[in-house]
Short mmCIF file of C-alpha atoms and ligand atoms in Angstrom, two decimals:
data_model
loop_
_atom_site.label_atom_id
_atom_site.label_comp_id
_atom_site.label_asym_id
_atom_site.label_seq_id
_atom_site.Cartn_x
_atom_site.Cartn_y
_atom_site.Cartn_z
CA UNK A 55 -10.23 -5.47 -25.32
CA UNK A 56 -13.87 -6.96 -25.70
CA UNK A 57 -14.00 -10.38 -23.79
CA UNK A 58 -16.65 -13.03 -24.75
CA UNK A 59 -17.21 -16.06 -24.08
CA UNK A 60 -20.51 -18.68 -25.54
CA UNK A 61 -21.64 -21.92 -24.53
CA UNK A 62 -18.82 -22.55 -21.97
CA UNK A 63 -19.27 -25.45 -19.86
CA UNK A 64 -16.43 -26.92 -17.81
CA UNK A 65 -17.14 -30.78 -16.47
CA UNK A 66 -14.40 -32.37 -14.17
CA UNK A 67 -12.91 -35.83 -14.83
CA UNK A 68 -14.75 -36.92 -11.59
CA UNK A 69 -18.31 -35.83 -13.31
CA UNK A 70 -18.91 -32.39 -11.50
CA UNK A 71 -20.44 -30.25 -13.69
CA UNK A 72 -19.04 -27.15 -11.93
CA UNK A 73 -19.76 -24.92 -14.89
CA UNK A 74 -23.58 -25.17 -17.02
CA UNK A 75 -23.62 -23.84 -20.84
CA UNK A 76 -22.47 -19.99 -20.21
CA UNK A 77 -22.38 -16.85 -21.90
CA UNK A 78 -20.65 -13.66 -20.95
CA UNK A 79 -19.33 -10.55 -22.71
CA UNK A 80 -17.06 -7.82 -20.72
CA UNK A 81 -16.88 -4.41 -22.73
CA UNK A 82 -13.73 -2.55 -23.06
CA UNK A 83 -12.47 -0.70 -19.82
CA UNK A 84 -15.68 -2.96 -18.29
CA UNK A 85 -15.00 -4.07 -14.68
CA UNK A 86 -17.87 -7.24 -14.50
CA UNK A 87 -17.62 -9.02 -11.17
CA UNK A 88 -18.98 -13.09 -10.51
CA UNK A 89 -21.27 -12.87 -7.65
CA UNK A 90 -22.22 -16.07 -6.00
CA UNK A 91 -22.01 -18.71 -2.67
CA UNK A 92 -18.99 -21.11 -2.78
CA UNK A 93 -19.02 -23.69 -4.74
CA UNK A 94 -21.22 -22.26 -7.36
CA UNK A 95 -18.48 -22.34 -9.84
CA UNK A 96 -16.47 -18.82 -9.96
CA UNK A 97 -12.91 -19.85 -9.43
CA UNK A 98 -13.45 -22.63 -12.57
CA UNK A 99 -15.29 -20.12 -15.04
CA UNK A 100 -12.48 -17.74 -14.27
CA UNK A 101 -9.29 -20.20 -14.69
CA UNK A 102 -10.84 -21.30 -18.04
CA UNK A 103 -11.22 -17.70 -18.93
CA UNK A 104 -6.71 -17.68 -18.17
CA UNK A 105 -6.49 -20.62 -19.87
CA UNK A 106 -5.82 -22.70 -17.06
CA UNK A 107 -8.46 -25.36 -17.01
CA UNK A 108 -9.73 -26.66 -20.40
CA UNK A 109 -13.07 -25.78 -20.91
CA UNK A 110 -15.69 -29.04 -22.19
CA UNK A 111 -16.26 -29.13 -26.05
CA UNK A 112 -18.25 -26.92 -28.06
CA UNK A 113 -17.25 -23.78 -25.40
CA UNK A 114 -15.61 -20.98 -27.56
CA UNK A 115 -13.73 -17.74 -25.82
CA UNK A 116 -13.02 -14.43 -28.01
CA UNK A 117 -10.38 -12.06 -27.22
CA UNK A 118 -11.51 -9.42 -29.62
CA UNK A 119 -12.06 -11.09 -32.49
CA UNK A 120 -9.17 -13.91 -31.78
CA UNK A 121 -10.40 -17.55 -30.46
CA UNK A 122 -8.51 -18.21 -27.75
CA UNK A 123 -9.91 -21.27 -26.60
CA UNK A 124 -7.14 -23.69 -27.36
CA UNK A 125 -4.50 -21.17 -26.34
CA UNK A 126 -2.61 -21.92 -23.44
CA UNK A 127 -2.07 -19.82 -20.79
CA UNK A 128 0.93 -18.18 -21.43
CA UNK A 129 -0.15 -16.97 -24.84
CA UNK A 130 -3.63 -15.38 -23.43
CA UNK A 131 -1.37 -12.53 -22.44
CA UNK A 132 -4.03 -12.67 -19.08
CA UNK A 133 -2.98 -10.89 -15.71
CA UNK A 134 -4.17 -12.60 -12.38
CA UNK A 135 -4.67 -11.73 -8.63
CA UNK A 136 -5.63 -14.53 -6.52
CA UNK A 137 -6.84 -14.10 -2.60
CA UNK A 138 -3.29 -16.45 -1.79
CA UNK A 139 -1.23 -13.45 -3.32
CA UNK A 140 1.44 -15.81 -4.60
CA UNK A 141 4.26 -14.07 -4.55
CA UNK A 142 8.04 -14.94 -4.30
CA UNK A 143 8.62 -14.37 -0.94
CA UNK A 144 12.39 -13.74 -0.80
CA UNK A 145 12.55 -11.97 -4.27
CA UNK A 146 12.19 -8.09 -2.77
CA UNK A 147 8.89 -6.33 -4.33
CA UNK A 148 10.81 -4.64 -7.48
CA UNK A 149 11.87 -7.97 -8.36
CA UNK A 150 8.55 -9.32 -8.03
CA UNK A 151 6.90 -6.83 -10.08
CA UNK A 152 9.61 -7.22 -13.15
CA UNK A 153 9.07 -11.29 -12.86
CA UNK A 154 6.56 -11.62 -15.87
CA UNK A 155 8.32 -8.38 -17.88
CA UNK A 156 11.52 -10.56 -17.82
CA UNK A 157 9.63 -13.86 -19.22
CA UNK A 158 8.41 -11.52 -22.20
CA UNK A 159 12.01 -10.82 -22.82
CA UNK A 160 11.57 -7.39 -22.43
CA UNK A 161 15.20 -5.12 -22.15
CA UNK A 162 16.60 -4.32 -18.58
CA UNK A 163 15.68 -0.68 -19.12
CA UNK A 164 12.28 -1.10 -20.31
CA UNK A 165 11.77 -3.51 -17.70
CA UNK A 166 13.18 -0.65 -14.84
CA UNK A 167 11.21 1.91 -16.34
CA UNK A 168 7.48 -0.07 -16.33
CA UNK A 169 8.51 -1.61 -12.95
CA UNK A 170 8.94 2.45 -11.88
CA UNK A 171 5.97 3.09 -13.31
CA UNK A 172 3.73 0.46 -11.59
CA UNK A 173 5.17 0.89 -8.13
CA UNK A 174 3.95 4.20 -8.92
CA UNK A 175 0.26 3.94 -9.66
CA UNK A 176 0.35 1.07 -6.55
CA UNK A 177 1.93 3.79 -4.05
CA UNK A 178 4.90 1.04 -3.46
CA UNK A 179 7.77 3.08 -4.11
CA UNK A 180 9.13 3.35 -0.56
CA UNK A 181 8.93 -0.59 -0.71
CA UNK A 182 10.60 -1.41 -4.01
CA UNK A 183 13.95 -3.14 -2.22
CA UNK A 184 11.82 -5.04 0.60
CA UNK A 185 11.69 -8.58 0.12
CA UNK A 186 8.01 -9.76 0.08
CA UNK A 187 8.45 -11.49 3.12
CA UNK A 188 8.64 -8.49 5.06
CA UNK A 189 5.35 -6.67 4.03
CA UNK A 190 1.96 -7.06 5.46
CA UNK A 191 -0.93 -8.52 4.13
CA UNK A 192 -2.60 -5.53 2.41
CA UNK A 193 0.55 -4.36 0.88
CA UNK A 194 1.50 -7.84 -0.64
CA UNK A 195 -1.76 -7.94 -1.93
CA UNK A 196 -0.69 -4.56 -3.76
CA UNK A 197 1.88 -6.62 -4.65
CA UNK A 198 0.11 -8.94 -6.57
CA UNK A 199 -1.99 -6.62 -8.24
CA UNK A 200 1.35 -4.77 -9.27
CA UNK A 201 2.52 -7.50 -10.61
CA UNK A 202 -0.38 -8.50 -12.25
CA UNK A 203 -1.07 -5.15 -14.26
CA UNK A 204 2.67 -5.05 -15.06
CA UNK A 205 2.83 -6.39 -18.49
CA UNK A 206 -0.13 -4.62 -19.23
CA UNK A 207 -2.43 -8.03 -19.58
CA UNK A 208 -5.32 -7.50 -22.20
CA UNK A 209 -7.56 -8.67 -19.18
CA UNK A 210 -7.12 -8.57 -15.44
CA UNK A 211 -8.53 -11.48 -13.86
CA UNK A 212 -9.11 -11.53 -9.62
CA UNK A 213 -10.28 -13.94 -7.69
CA UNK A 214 -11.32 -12.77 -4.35
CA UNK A 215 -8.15 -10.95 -4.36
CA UNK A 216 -9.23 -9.02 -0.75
CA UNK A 217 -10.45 -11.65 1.43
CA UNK A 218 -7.69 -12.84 3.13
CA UNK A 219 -7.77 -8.85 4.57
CA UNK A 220 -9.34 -7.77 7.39
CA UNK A 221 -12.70 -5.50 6.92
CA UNK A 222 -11.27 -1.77 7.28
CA UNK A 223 -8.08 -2.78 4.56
CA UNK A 224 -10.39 -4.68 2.73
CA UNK A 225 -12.93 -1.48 1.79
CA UNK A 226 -10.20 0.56 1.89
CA UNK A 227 -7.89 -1.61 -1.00
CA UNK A 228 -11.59 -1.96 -2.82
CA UNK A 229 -12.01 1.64 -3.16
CA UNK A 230 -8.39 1.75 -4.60
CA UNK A 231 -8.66 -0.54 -7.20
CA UNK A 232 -11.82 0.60 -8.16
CA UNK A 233 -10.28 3.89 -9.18
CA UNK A 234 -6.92 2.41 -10.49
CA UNK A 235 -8.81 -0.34 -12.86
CA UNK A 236 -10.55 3.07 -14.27
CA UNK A 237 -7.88 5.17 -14.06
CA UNK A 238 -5.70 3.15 -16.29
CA UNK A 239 -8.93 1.61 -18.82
CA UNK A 240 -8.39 -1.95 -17.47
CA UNK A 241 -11.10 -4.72 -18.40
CA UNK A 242 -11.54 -6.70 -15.40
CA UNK A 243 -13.28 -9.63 -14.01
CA UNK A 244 -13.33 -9.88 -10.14
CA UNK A 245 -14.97 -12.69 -8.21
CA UNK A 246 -16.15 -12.42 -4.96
CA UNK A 247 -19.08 -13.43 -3.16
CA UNK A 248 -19.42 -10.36 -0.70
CA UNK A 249 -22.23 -8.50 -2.85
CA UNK A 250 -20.80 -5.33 -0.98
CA UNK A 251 -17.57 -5.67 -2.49
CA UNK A 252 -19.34 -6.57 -6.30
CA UNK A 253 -21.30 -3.50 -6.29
CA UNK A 254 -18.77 -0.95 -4.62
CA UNK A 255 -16.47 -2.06 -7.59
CA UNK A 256 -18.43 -3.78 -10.84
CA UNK A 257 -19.46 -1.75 -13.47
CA UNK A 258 -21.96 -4.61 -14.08
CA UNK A 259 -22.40 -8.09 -11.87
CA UNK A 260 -23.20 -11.44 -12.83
CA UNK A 261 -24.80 -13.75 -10.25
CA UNK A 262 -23.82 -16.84 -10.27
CA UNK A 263 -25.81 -19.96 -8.49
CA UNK A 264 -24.65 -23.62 -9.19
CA UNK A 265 -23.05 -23.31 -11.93
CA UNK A 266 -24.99 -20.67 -14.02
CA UNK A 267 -25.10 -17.12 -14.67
CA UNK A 268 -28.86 -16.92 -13.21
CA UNK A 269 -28.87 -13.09 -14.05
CA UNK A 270 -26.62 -9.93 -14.68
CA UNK A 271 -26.87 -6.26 -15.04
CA UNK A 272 -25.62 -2.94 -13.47
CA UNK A 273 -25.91 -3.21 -9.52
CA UNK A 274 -28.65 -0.50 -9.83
CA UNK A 275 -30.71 -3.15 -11.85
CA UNK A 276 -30.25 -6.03 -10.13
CA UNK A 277 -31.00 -4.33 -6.85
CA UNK A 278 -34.44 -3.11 -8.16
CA UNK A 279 -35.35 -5.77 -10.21
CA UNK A 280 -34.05 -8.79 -9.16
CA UNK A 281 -35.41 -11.73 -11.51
CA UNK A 282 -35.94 -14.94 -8.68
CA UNK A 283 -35.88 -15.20 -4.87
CA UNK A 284 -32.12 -16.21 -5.24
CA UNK A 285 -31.05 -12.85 -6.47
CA UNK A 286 -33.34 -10.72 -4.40
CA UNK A 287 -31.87 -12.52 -1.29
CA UNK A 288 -27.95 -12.73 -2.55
CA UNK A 289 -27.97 -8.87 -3.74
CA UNK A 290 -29.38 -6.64 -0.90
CA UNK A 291 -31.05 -9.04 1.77
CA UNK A 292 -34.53 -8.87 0.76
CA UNK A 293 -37.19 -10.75 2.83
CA UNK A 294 -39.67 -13.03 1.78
CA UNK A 295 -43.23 -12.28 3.11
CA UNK A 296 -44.66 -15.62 3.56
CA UNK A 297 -48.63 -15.04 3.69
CA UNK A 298 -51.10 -15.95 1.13
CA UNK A 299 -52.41 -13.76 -2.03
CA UNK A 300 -55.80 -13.39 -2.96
CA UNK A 301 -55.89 -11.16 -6.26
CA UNK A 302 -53.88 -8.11 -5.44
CA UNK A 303 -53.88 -8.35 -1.60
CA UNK A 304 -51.04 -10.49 0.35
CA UNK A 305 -52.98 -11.62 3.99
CA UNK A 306 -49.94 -12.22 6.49
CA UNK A 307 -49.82 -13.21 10.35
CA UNK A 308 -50.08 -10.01 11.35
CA UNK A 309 -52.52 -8.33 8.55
CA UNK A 310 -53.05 -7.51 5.40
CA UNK A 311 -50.76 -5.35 2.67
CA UNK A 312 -52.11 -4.24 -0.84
CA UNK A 313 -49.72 -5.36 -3.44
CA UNK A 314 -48.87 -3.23 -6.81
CA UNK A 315 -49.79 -6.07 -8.82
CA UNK A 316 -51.80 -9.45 -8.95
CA UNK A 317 -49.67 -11.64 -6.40
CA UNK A 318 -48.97 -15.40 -6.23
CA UNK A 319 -47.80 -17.42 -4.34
CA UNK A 320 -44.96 -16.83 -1.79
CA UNK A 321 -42.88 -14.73 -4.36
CA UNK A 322 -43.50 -11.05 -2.23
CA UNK A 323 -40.51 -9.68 -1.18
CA UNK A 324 -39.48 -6.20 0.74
CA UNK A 325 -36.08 -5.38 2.32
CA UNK A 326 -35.32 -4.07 5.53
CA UNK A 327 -35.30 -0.20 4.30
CA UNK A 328 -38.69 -0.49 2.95
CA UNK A 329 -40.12 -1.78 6.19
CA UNK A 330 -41.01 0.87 8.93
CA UNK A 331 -42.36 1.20 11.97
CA UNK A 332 -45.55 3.09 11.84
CA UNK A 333 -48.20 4.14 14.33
CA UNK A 334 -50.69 3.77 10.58
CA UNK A 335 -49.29 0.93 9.45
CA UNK A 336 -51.70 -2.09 8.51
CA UNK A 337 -49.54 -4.53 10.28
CA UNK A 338 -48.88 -5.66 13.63
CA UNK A 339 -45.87 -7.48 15.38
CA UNK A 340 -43.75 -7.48 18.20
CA UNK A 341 -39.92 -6.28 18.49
CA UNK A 342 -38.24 -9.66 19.28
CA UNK A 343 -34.66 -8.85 18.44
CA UNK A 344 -32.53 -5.31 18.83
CA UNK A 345 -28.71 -4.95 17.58
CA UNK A 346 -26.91 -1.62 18.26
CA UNK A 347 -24.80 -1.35 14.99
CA UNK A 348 -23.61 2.10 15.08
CA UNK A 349 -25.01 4.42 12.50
CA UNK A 350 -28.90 2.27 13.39
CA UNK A 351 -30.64 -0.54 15.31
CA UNK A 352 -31.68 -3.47 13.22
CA UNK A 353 -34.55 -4.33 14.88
CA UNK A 354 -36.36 -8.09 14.51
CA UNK A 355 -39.67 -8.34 14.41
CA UNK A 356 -41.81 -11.12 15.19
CA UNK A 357 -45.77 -11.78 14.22
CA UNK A 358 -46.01 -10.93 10.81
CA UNK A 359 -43.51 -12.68 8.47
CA UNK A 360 -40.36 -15.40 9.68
CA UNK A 361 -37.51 -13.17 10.09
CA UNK A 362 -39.08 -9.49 9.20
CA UNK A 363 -36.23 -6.49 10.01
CA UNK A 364 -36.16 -3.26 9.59
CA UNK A 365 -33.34 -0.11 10.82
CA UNK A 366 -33.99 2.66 12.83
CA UNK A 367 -31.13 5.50 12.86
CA UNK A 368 -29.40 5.48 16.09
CA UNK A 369 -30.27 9.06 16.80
CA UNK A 370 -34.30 8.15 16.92
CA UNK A 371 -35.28 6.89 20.03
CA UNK A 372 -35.49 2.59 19.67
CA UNK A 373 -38.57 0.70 21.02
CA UNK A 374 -38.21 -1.60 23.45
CA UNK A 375 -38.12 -5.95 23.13
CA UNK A 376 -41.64 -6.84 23.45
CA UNK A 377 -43.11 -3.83 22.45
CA UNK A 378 -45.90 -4.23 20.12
CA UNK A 379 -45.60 -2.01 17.07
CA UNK A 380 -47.39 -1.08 13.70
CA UNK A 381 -44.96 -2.00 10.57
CA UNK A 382 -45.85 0.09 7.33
CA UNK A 383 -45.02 -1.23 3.88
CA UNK A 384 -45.49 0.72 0.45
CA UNK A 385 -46.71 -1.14 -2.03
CA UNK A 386 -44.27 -0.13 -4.90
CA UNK A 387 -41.22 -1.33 -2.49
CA UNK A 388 -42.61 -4.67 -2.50
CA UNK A 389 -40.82 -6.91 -5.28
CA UNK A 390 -43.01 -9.37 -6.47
CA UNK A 391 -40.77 -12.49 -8.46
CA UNK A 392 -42.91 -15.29 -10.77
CA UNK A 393 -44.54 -17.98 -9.57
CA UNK A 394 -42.16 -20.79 -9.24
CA UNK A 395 -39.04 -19.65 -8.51
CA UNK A 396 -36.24 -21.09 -6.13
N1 ATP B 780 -10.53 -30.16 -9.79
C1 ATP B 780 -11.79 -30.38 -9.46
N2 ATP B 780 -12.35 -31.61 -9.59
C2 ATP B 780 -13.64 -31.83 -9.27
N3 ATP B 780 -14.49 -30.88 -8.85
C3 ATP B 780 -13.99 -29.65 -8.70
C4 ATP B 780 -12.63 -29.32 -8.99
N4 ATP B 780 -12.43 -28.00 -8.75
C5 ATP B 780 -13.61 -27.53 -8.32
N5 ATP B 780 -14.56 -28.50 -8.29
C6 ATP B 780 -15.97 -28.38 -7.90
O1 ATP B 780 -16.60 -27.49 -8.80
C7 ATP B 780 -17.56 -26.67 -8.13
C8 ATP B 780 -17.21 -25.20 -8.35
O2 ATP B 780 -15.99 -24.91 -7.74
P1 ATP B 780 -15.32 -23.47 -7.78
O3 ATP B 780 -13.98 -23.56 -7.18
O4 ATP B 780 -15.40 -22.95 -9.18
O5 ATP B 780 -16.31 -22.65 -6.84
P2 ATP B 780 -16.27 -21.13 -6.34
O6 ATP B 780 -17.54 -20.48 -6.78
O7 ATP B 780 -14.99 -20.50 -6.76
O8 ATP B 780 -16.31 -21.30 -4.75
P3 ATP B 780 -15.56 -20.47 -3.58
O9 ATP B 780 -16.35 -19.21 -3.37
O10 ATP B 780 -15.67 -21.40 -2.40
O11 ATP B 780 -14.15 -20.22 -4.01
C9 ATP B 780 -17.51 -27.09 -6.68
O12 ATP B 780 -18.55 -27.99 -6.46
C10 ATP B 780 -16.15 -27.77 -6.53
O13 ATP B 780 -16.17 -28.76 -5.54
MG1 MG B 781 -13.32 -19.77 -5.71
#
């Protein structure tokens, strides 16, 4: 199913505008996730895409080539995994699972053999006569997403379905469901706003920042070209480096760094990777800050830019805090954003 939606705005009877005039189109078999800080208007942009919340005038939502955007919920035919898994919690998982089969009045043998079928693809066979109550966290969540894929929904909606999880689950439940919802062709929308999570499982991600889609793409894309400050920071940590351009040279606190382009402004921006440690580097600073975090160091340094890091792989041997050190930085790693920008 192709998903679109055009000049969707959502307004709450209070006055929040939670949701500026949006546009968004998810291919078939597309997994798109919604990027962005709380509060910037995920959860409402996906409950108006279930059909939950009623979307301000003038917003129009395609299913294909059906408007759906006066159909209520139930008739959106819409699957959805929410972070509180919502479950029944004395109902045992098999029950669960054949819940929404039952309300489309499907017969008890169809019902046994797509309920055998999802357990299946979930790995929650062993489980099928445990009441919910009785299951942990990750495999409730599994659950849910059972549940939710059951009646084979034309779209799978999820909203931060992981996050109640703790880290190892989480990555390892991400990875699963990145190769079920492609396994089985599902079009997907998943919000989170753990950038890690978006990119290990989006085909595509949309960033969102108060209330706006400020720029989407493949992760690949919006990693390398980033298209303001906001995105550079939100997707992959980059830095600013707050100095002053004259033509194509950026003058900092600790020296100077040839850009690849005319600068201006404060809109230069490197991350950590791109920033080494260099006995020929043009720069100089100080190490203020190291953090052991297995596989590297991140090491702070102070001198040249507010809040410069860089990584060193734990294997090479770490400078000392208060060592003075040259920092190299290529030119073509430096992203350089328009004039203007938040
Ligand atoms: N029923 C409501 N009435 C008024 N304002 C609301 C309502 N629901 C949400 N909002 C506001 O709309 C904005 C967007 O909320 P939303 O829940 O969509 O954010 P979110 O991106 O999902 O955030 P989070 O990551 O914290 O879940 C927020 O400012 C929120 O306070
Ligand atoms: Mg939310």
């Amino acid at each position: 199913m192709t998903f679109r939606l055009t000049n969707t705005a959502k307004t709450y009877p209070d006055g929040t505008r939670a949701l500026l005039s949006t546009k968004l189109t998810v291919k078939n078999g597309e997994i798109v996730s919604l990027l962005g800080p709380s509060g910037c208007g995920k959860t409402t942009l996906l409950r108006i895409i279930a059909g939950l919340e009623t979307p301000d005038l003038g917003s129009d939502i395609w299913f294909d080539e059906d408007n759906v955007t006066s159909l209520p919920v139930e008739r959106r035919n819409v699957g959805m995994v929410f972070q509180s898994y919502a479950l029944f919690p004395n109902m045992s998982v098999r029950a669960n699972i054949g819940y929404g089969l039952k309300m489309q009045k499907l017969s008890k043998p169809e019902i046994e053999t797509r309920v055998s079928e999802v357990l299946e693809m979930c790995q929650l066979q062993k489980f099928s006569a445990r009441a919910v109550n009785a299951l942990s966290g990750g495999q409730r969540q599994r659950v849910a997403l059972a549940r939710a894929i059951a009646p084979r929904p034309r779209l799978l909606l999820l909203d931060e379905p992981l996050s109640a999880l703790d880290a190892s689950l989480r990555e390892s439940l991400r990875d699963e469901l990145a190769v079920l919802l492609r396994e089985f062709n599902i079009t997907a929308i998943f919000v989170t706003h753990d950038q890690d999570e978006a990119m290990a499982i989006a085909d595509r991600v949309a960033v969102m920042s108060n209330g706006r889609i400020v720029q989407s793409g493949t992760p690949e894309e919006l990693y390398r070209h980033p298209n303001s400050a906001f995105v550079a920071g939100f997707v992959g940590n980059a830095m600013r480096l707050d100095g002053k351009c004259t033509g194509s040279v950026l003058t900092l606190e600790g020296g100077g760094l040839r850009l690849p382009g005319e600068g201006s402004g404060n809109n230069v921006f490197v991350r950590a990777e791109d920033v080494r440690i260099d006995d020929n580097g043009s720069l100089c600073g100080q190490v203020e800050t190291i953090t052991f975090l297995g596989t590297h160091y991140r090491i702070g340094i102070k001198g040249i830019t507010p809040n410069l890091l860089t990584s060193i792989f734990a294997g090479q041997s770490a400078p000392k805090v208060g060592q003075s050190v040259k920092v190299a930085i290529k030119p073509e790693a430096l992203i350089l954003l328009p004039a203007g920008e938040i």
